[in-house]
Amino acid sequence: MQIDGAGRQQRGHVLLIAGDAAVRRRAVQVAPSANLAALGVLPASALLNSQIPTDTTYLDGARDPNTVLMRLRTAAATPGPLLVYLSGRLTLDRRGHRLHLALAGTTASTVRYTALPWDWLGTELGARSAGPTTVVLDLVADKSAWPVLQEYGCLPAPPTAEVYGVVVPPAFAGGADRVSSYTHHWIDQLRRSPTRPADLQLHAFAVGAAALPPGTLVLPATRELSAPAAQEQQVQVPDPRPHIHALAAGGRHHEAATLAQAWEQYVLQTHGYSSPEATHWAEIRADLARMAGNYRSATQLWINAGRTRLEHQPPDAPEVLAAAAGALYCWTQLKDQAEARDAGPELVRLLRALPSLEPRLLRLTQQRLEVLEGSRA
């Protein structure tokens, strides 16, 4: 039995909150209920990284923000370690200009009454007097919230808590109603590791392994993953991806690309050219090229990755759609008309192979390519 400084028995708490699902053009971007169901299979000790007695609270389908607040307040009062997981859709109260976590039934006109104000999270967790606090986020920002996040450059969070997670931009087309990629890899690493990794390690692995859409807000940012303490933990993982992304985020693009190519060659020799591992490293190189401003290379690498994934995965798989989104974004950034014209036909063929893709994207791509072809003359 563990006793805290006030003589109370230490007890942990895991609070799992599923907000409203994020849906775009009838395609599910994040399914919070599926994420909570997957997390519920894991023992509380694995989620909390502690063997002390732990209470677990699942909050799925809540419609009243005050109900969520009461659960949050109860969890924050625990004398031991606390883990809060939130998944769902971030939205904005346009009148008050405040971020909210949309709950079941939240609409644009009812945000102030049916969604959880984001600053309530900071208020409740910031008042904790004992025990470490960890917050894990798997969110999608809607069209009203995304500009605010871009303005902030981050998501406001309690300064006393360790915060890990991702916020996906609203343009992401999404996939089926399943566990989202970030949470899936977070869980997968917990299951596969012989000893429970630190939360920073889980986060670094999930970010590196998940096929995140371009522009995704990562918390903490990749540059923060290069801090000395994080580097020690990365060595304990033998995973080079966080270090590679930290190099790129710090402007050391050549070093990042060289290291990524070396690891890609190792993966090719170990797993084969058409393996998922090899495809993933091609996607890493694509994102590194994007970060370096080499949109020509990034476009081609994303197209190749999308075609390879289509050979082994259904066209509505999140990884396939993410590769197509990466290719399309990078292609739109090409300023050289000849480069854009050369890559355009392959991109169009890839987009045509994705029936769940928003039709407008294919139409706009074809129109731009027609303009580029016309300019040749």
JSON list of C-alpha atoms in Angstrom, two decimals, residues 10-123:
[
{"chain": "A", "resi": 10, "resn": "GLN", "atom": "CA", "xyz": [-2.46, 6.43, -3.06]},
{"chain": "A", "resi": 11, "resn": "ARG", "atom": "CA", "xyz": [-5.00, 5.65, -5.73]},
{"chain": "A", "resi": 12, "resn": "GLY", "atom": "CA", "xyz": [-4.82, 6.31, -9.45]},
{"chain": "A", "resi": 13, "resn": "HIS", "atom": "CA", "xyz": [-7.51, 7.30, -11.91]},
{"chain": "A", "resi": 14, "resn": "VAL", "atom": "CA", "xyz": [-7.98, 6.76, -15.65]},
{"chain": "A", "resi": 15, "resn": "LEU", "atom": "CA", "xyz": [-10.60, 8.98, -17.28]},
{"chain": "A", "resi": 16, "resn": "LEU", "atom": "CA", "xyz": [-11.49, 8.16, -20.90]},
{"chain": "A", "resi": 17, "resn": "ILE", "atom": "CA", "xyz": [-13.69, 10.73, -22.65]},
{"chain": "A", "resi": 18, "resn": "ALA", "atom": "CA", "xyz": [-15.27, 10.26, -26.07]},
{"chain": "A", "resi": 19, "resn": "GLY", "atom": "CA", "xyz": [-16.65, 13.44, -27.56]},
{"chain": "A", "resi": 20, "resn": "ASP", "atom": "CA", "xyz": [-18.63, 13.78, -30.77]},
{"chain": "A", "resi": 21, "resn": "ALA", "atom": "CA", "xyz": [-17.40, 11.91, -33.84]},
{"chain": "A", "resi": 22, "resn": "ALA", "atom": "CA", "xyz": [-15.70, 14.02, -36.50]},
{"chain": "A", "resi": 23, "resn": "VAL", "atom": "CA", "xyz": [-17.31, 13.44, -39.90]},
{"chain": "A", "resi": 24, "resn": "ARG", "atom": "CA", "xyz": [-16.51, 15.08, -43.23]},
{"chain": "A", "resi": 25, "resn": "ARG", "atom": "CA", "xyz": [-18.62, 14.40, -46.32]},
{"chain": "A", "resi": 26, "resn": "ARG", "atom": "CA", "xyz": [-20.06, 11.34, -44.55]},
{"chain": "A", "resi": 27, "resn": "ALA", "atom": "CA", "xyz": [-16.54, 9.96, -44.00]},
{"chain": "A", "resi": 28, "resn": "VAL", "atom": "CA", "xyz": [-15.56, 9.41, -40.36]},
{"chain": "A", "resi": 29, "resn": "GLN", "atom": "CA", "xyz": [-12.36, 11.24, -39.48]},
{"chain": "A", "resi": 30, "resn": "VAL", "atom": "CA", "xyz": [-12.16, 10.09, -35.88]},
{"chain": "A", "resi": 31, "resn": "ALA", "atom": "CA", "xyz": [-14.49, 7.65, -34.10]},
{"chain": "A", "resi": 32, "resn": "PRO", "atom": "CA", "xyz": [-14.12, 8.37, -30.37]},
{"chain": "A", "resi": 33, "resn": "SER", "atom": "CA", "xyz": [-16.32, 5.44, -29.29]},
{"chain": "A", "resi": 34, "resn": "ALA", "atom": "CA", "xyz": [-14.13, 3.00, -31.24]},
{"chain": "A", "resi": 35, "resn": "ASN", "atom": "CA", "xyz": [-11.02, 4.50, -29.64]},
{"chain": "A", "resi": 36, "resn": "LEU", "atom": "CA", "xyz": [-12.47, 4.10, -26.14]},
{"chain": "A", "resi": 37, "resn": "ALA", "atom": "CA", "xyz": [-13.54, 0.52, -26.82]},
{"chain": "A", "resi": 38, "resn": "ALA", "atom": "CA", "xyz": [-10.00, -0.35, -27.94]},
{"chain": "A", "resi": 39, "resn": "LEU", "atom": "CA", "xyz": [-8.45, 1.33, -24.90]},
{"chain": "A", "resi": 40, "resn": "GLY", "atom": "CA", "xyz": [-10.90, -0.49, -22.63]},
{"chain": "A", "resi": 41, "resn": "VAL", "atom": "CA", "xyz": [-9.29, -3.83, -23.49]},
{"chain": "A", "resi": 42, "resn": "LEU", "atom": "CA", "xyz": [-6.04, -2.73, -21.87]},
{"chain": "A", "resi": 43, "resn": "PRO", "atom": "CA", "xyz": [-5.56, -3.07, -18.10]},
{"chain": "A", "resi": 44, "resn": "ALA", "atom": "CA", "xyz": [-5.62, 0.15, -16.13]},
{"chain": "A", "resi": 45, "resn": "SER", "atom": "CA", "xyz": [-2.07, -0.51, -14.93]},
{"chain": "A", "resi": 46, "resn": "ALA", "atom": "CA", "xyz": [-0.82, -0.38, -18.53]},
{"chain": "A", "resi": 47, "resn": "LEU", "atom": "CA", "xyz": [-2.71, 2.81, -19.31]},
{"chain": "A", "resi": 48, "resn": "LEU", "atom": "CA", "xyz": [-1.56, 4.57, -16.14]},
{"chain": "A", "resi": 49, "resn": "ASN", "atom": "CA", "xyz": [1.92, 3.02, -15.96]},
{"chain": "A", "resi": 50, "resn": "SER", "atom": "CA", "xyz": [1.36, 2.21, -12.29]},
{"chain": "A", "resi": 51, "resn": "GLN", "atom": "CA", "xyz": [0.53, -0.85, -10.20]},
{"chain": "A", "resi": 52, "resn": "ILE", "atom": "CA", "xyz": [-1.39, 1.03, -7.52]},
{"chain": "A", "resi": 53, "resn": "PRO", "atom": "CA", "xyz": [-5.20, 0.56, -7.21]},
{"chain": "A", "resi": 54, "resn": "THR", "atom": "CA", "xyz": [-6.85, 2.50, -9.99]},
{"chain": "A", "resi": 55, "resn": "ASP", "atom": "CA", "xyz": [-10.36, 3.68, -10.79]},
{"chain": "A", "resi": 56, "resn": "THR", "atom": "CA", "xyz": [-11.35, 3.82, -14.46]},
{"chain": "A", "resi": 57, "resn": "THR", "atom": "CA", "xyz": [-14.16, 6.01, -15.80]},
{"chain": "A", "resi": 58, "resn": "TYR", "atom": "CA", "xyz": [-15.55, 5.74, -19.34]},
{"chain": "A", "resi": 59, "resn": "LEU", "atom": "CA", "xyz": [-17.53, 8.69, -20.58]},
{"chain": "A", "resi": 60, "resn": "ASP", "atom": "CA", "xyz": [-19.05, 8.01, -23.99]},
{"chain": "A", "resi": 61, "resn": "GLY", "atom": "CA", "xyz": [-22.06, 9.73, -25.52]},
{"chain": "A", "resi": 62, "resn": "ALA", "atom": "CA", "xyz": [-22.35, 12.49, -22.92]},
{"chain": "A", "resi": 63, "resn": "ARG", "atom": "CA", "xyz": [-24.53, 15.42, -23.97]},
{"chain": "A", "resi": 64, "resn": "ASP", "atom": "CA", "xyz": [-24.21, 17.71, -20.96]},
{"chain": "A", "resi": 65, "resn": "PRO", "atom": "CA", "xyz": [-20.87, 19.52, -20.44]},
{"chain": "A", "resi": 66, "resn": "ASN", "atom": "CA", "xyz": [-21.59, 19.76, -16.72]},
{"chain": "A", "resi": 67, "resn": "THR", "atom": "CA", "xyz": [-21.69, 15.96, -16.51]},
{"chain": "A", "resi": 68, "resn": "VAL", "atom": "CA", "xyz": [-18.24, 15.81, -18.09]},
{"chain": "A", "resi": 69, "resn": "LEU", "atom": "CA", "xyz": [-17.05, 18.56, -15.75]},
{"chain": "A", "resi": 70, "resn": "MET", "atom": "CA", "xyz": [-18.17, 16.59, -12.68]},
{"chain": "A", "resi": 71, "resn": "ARG", "atom": "CA", "xyz": [-16.32, 13.48, -13.88]},
{"chain": "A", "resi": 72, "resn": "LEU", "atom": "CA", "xyz": [-13.24, 15.57, -14.64]},
{"chain": "A", "resi": 73, "resn": "ARG", "atom": "CA", "xyz": [-13.38, 17.20, -11.23]},
{"chain": "A", "resi": 74, "resn": "THR", "atom": "CA", "xyz": [-13.68, 13.82, -9.49]},
{"chain": "A", "resi": 75, "resn": "ALA", "atom": "CA", "xyz": [-10.73, 12.46, -11.44]},
{"chain": "A", "resi": 76, "resn": "ALA", "atom": "CA", "xyz": [-8.64, 15.54, -10.70]},
{"chain": "A", "resi": 77, "resn": "ALA", "atom": "CA", "xyz": [-9.22, 15.05, -6.97]},
{"chain": "A", "resi": 78, "resn": "THR", "atom": "CA", "xyz": [-7.52, 11.65, -6.95]},
{"chain": "A", "resi": 79, "resn": "PRO", "atom": "CA", "xyz": [-4.46, 11.61, -4.68]},
{"chain": "A", "resi": 80, "resn": "GLY", "atom": "CA", "xyz": [-2.44, 9.48, -7.09]},
{"chain": "A", "resi": 81, "resn": "PRO", "atom": "CA", "xyz": [-1.45, 9.56, -10.76]},
{"chain": "A", "resi": 82, "resn": "LEU", "atom": "CA", "xyz": [-4.07, 10.55, -13.32]},
{"chain": "A", "resi": 83, "resn": "LEU", "atom": "CA", "xyz": [-4.44, 9.82, -17.03]},
{"chain": "A", "resi": 84, "resn": "VAL", "atom": "CA", "xyz": [-7.05, 11.70, -19.05]},
{"chain": "A", "resi": 85, "resn": "TYR", "atom": "CA", "xyz": [-7.69, 10.58, -22.63]},
{"chain": "A", "resi": 86, "resn": "LEU", "atom": "CA", "xyz": [-9.86, 12.70, -24.91]},
{"chain": "A", "resi": 87, "resn": "SER", "atom": "CA", "xyz": [-10.95, 11.90, -28.44]},
{"chain": "A", "resi": 88, "resn": "GLY", "atom": "CA", "xyz": [-13.37, 13.71, -30.71]},
{"chain": "A", "resi": 89, "resn": "ARG", "atom": "CA", "xyz": [-13.97, 16.96, -32.52]},
{"chain": "A", "resi": 90, "resn": "LEU", "atom": "CA", "xyz": [-12.62, 20.35, -31.53]},
{"chain": "A", "resi": 91, "resn": "THR", "atom": "CA", "xyz": [-14.95, 23.18, -32.40]},
{"chain": "A", "resi": 92, "resn": "LEU", "atom": "CA", "xyz": [-15.28, 26.91, -31.71]},
{"chain": "A", "resi": 93, "resn": "ASP", "atom": "CA", "xyz": [-17.85, 29.03, -29.98]},
{"chain": "A", "resi": 94, "resn": "ARG", "atom": "CA", "xyz": [-17.80, 31.73, -32.63]},
{"chain": "A", "resi": 95, "resn": "ARG", "atom": "CA", "xyz": [-19.47, 34.26, -30.38]},
{"chain": "A", "resi": 96, "resn": "GLY", "atom": "CA", "xyz": [-17.06, 33.85, -27.47]},
{"chain": "A", "resi": 97, "resn": "HIS", "atom": "CA", "xyz": [-14.14, 32.68, -29.65]},
{"chain": "A", "resi": 98, "resn": "ARG", "atom": "CA", "xyz": [-13.44, 29.77, -27.24]},
{"chain": "A", "resi": 99, "resn": "LEU", "atom": "CA", "xyz": [-12.36, 26.27, -28.16]},
{"chain": "A", "resi": 100, "resn": "HIS", "atom": "CA", "xyz": [-14.68, 23.43, -27.12]},
{"chain": "A", "resi": 101, "resn": "LEU", "atom": "CA", "xyz": [-14.73, 19.64, -27.27]},
{"chain": "A", "resi": 102, "resn": "ALA", "atom": "CA", "xyz": [-17.95, 18.83, -29.11]},
{"chain": "A", "resi": 103, "resn": "LEU", "atom": "CA", "xyz": [-20.17, 16.36, -27.27]},
{"chain": "A", "resi": 104, "resn": "ALA", "atom": "CA", "xyz": [-22.94, 14.15, -28.64]},
{"chain": "A", "resi": 105, "resn": "GLY", "atom": "CA", "xyz": [-25.49, 16.35, -30.37]},
{"chain": "A", "resi": 106, "resn": "THR", "atom": "CA", "xyz": [-23.32, 19.48, -30.53]},
{"chain": "A", "resi": 107, "resn": "THR", "atom": "CA", "xyz": [-24.06, 21.68, -33.55]},
{"chain": "A", "resi": 108, "resn": "ALA", "atom": "CA", "xyz": [-22.55, 24.97, -34.69]},
{"chain": "A", "resi": 109, "resn": "SER", "atom": "CA", "xyz": [-25.43, 26.89, -33.08]},
{"chain": "A", "resi": 110, "resn": "THR", "atom": "CA", "xyz": [-25.39, 25.02, -29.74]},
{"chain": "A", "resi": 111, "resn": "VAL", "atom": "CA", "xyz": [-21.66, 24.94, -28.95]},
{"chain": "A", "resi": 112, "resn": "ARG", "atom": "CA", "xyz": [-21.96, 27.18, -25.89]},
{"chain": "A", "resi": 113, "resn": "TYR", "atom": "CA", "xyz": [-24.59, 24.94, -24.32]},
{"chain": "A", "resi": 114, "resn": "THR", "atom": "CA", "xyz": [-23.74, 21.39, -25.43]},
{"chain": "A", "resi": 115, "resn": "ALA", "atom": "CA", "xyz": [-19.91, 21.29, -25.75]},
{"chain": "A", "resi": 116, "resn": "LEU", "atom": "CA", "xyz": [-17.14, 21.19, -23.14]},
{"chain": "A", "resi": 117, "resn": "PRO", "atom": "CA", "xyz": [-15.15, 24.45, -22.97]},
{"chain": "A", "resi": 118, "resn": "TRP", "atom": "CA", "xyz": [-11.51, 23.54, -23.48]},
{"chain": "A", "resi": 119, "resn": "ASP", "atom": "CA", "xyz": [-10.30, 25.86, -20.75]},
{"chain": "A", "resi": 120, "resn": "TRP", "atom": "CA", "xyz": [-12.29, 23.83, -18.19]},
{"chain": "A", "resi": 121, "resn": "LEU", "atom": "CA", "xyz": [-9.76, 21.08, -18.71]},
{"chain": "A", "resi": 122, "resn": "GLY", "atom": "CA", "xyz": [-6.91, 23.40, -17.77]},
{"chain": "A", "resi": 123, "resn": "THR", "atom": "CA", "xyz": [-8.77, 24.81, -14.77]}
]
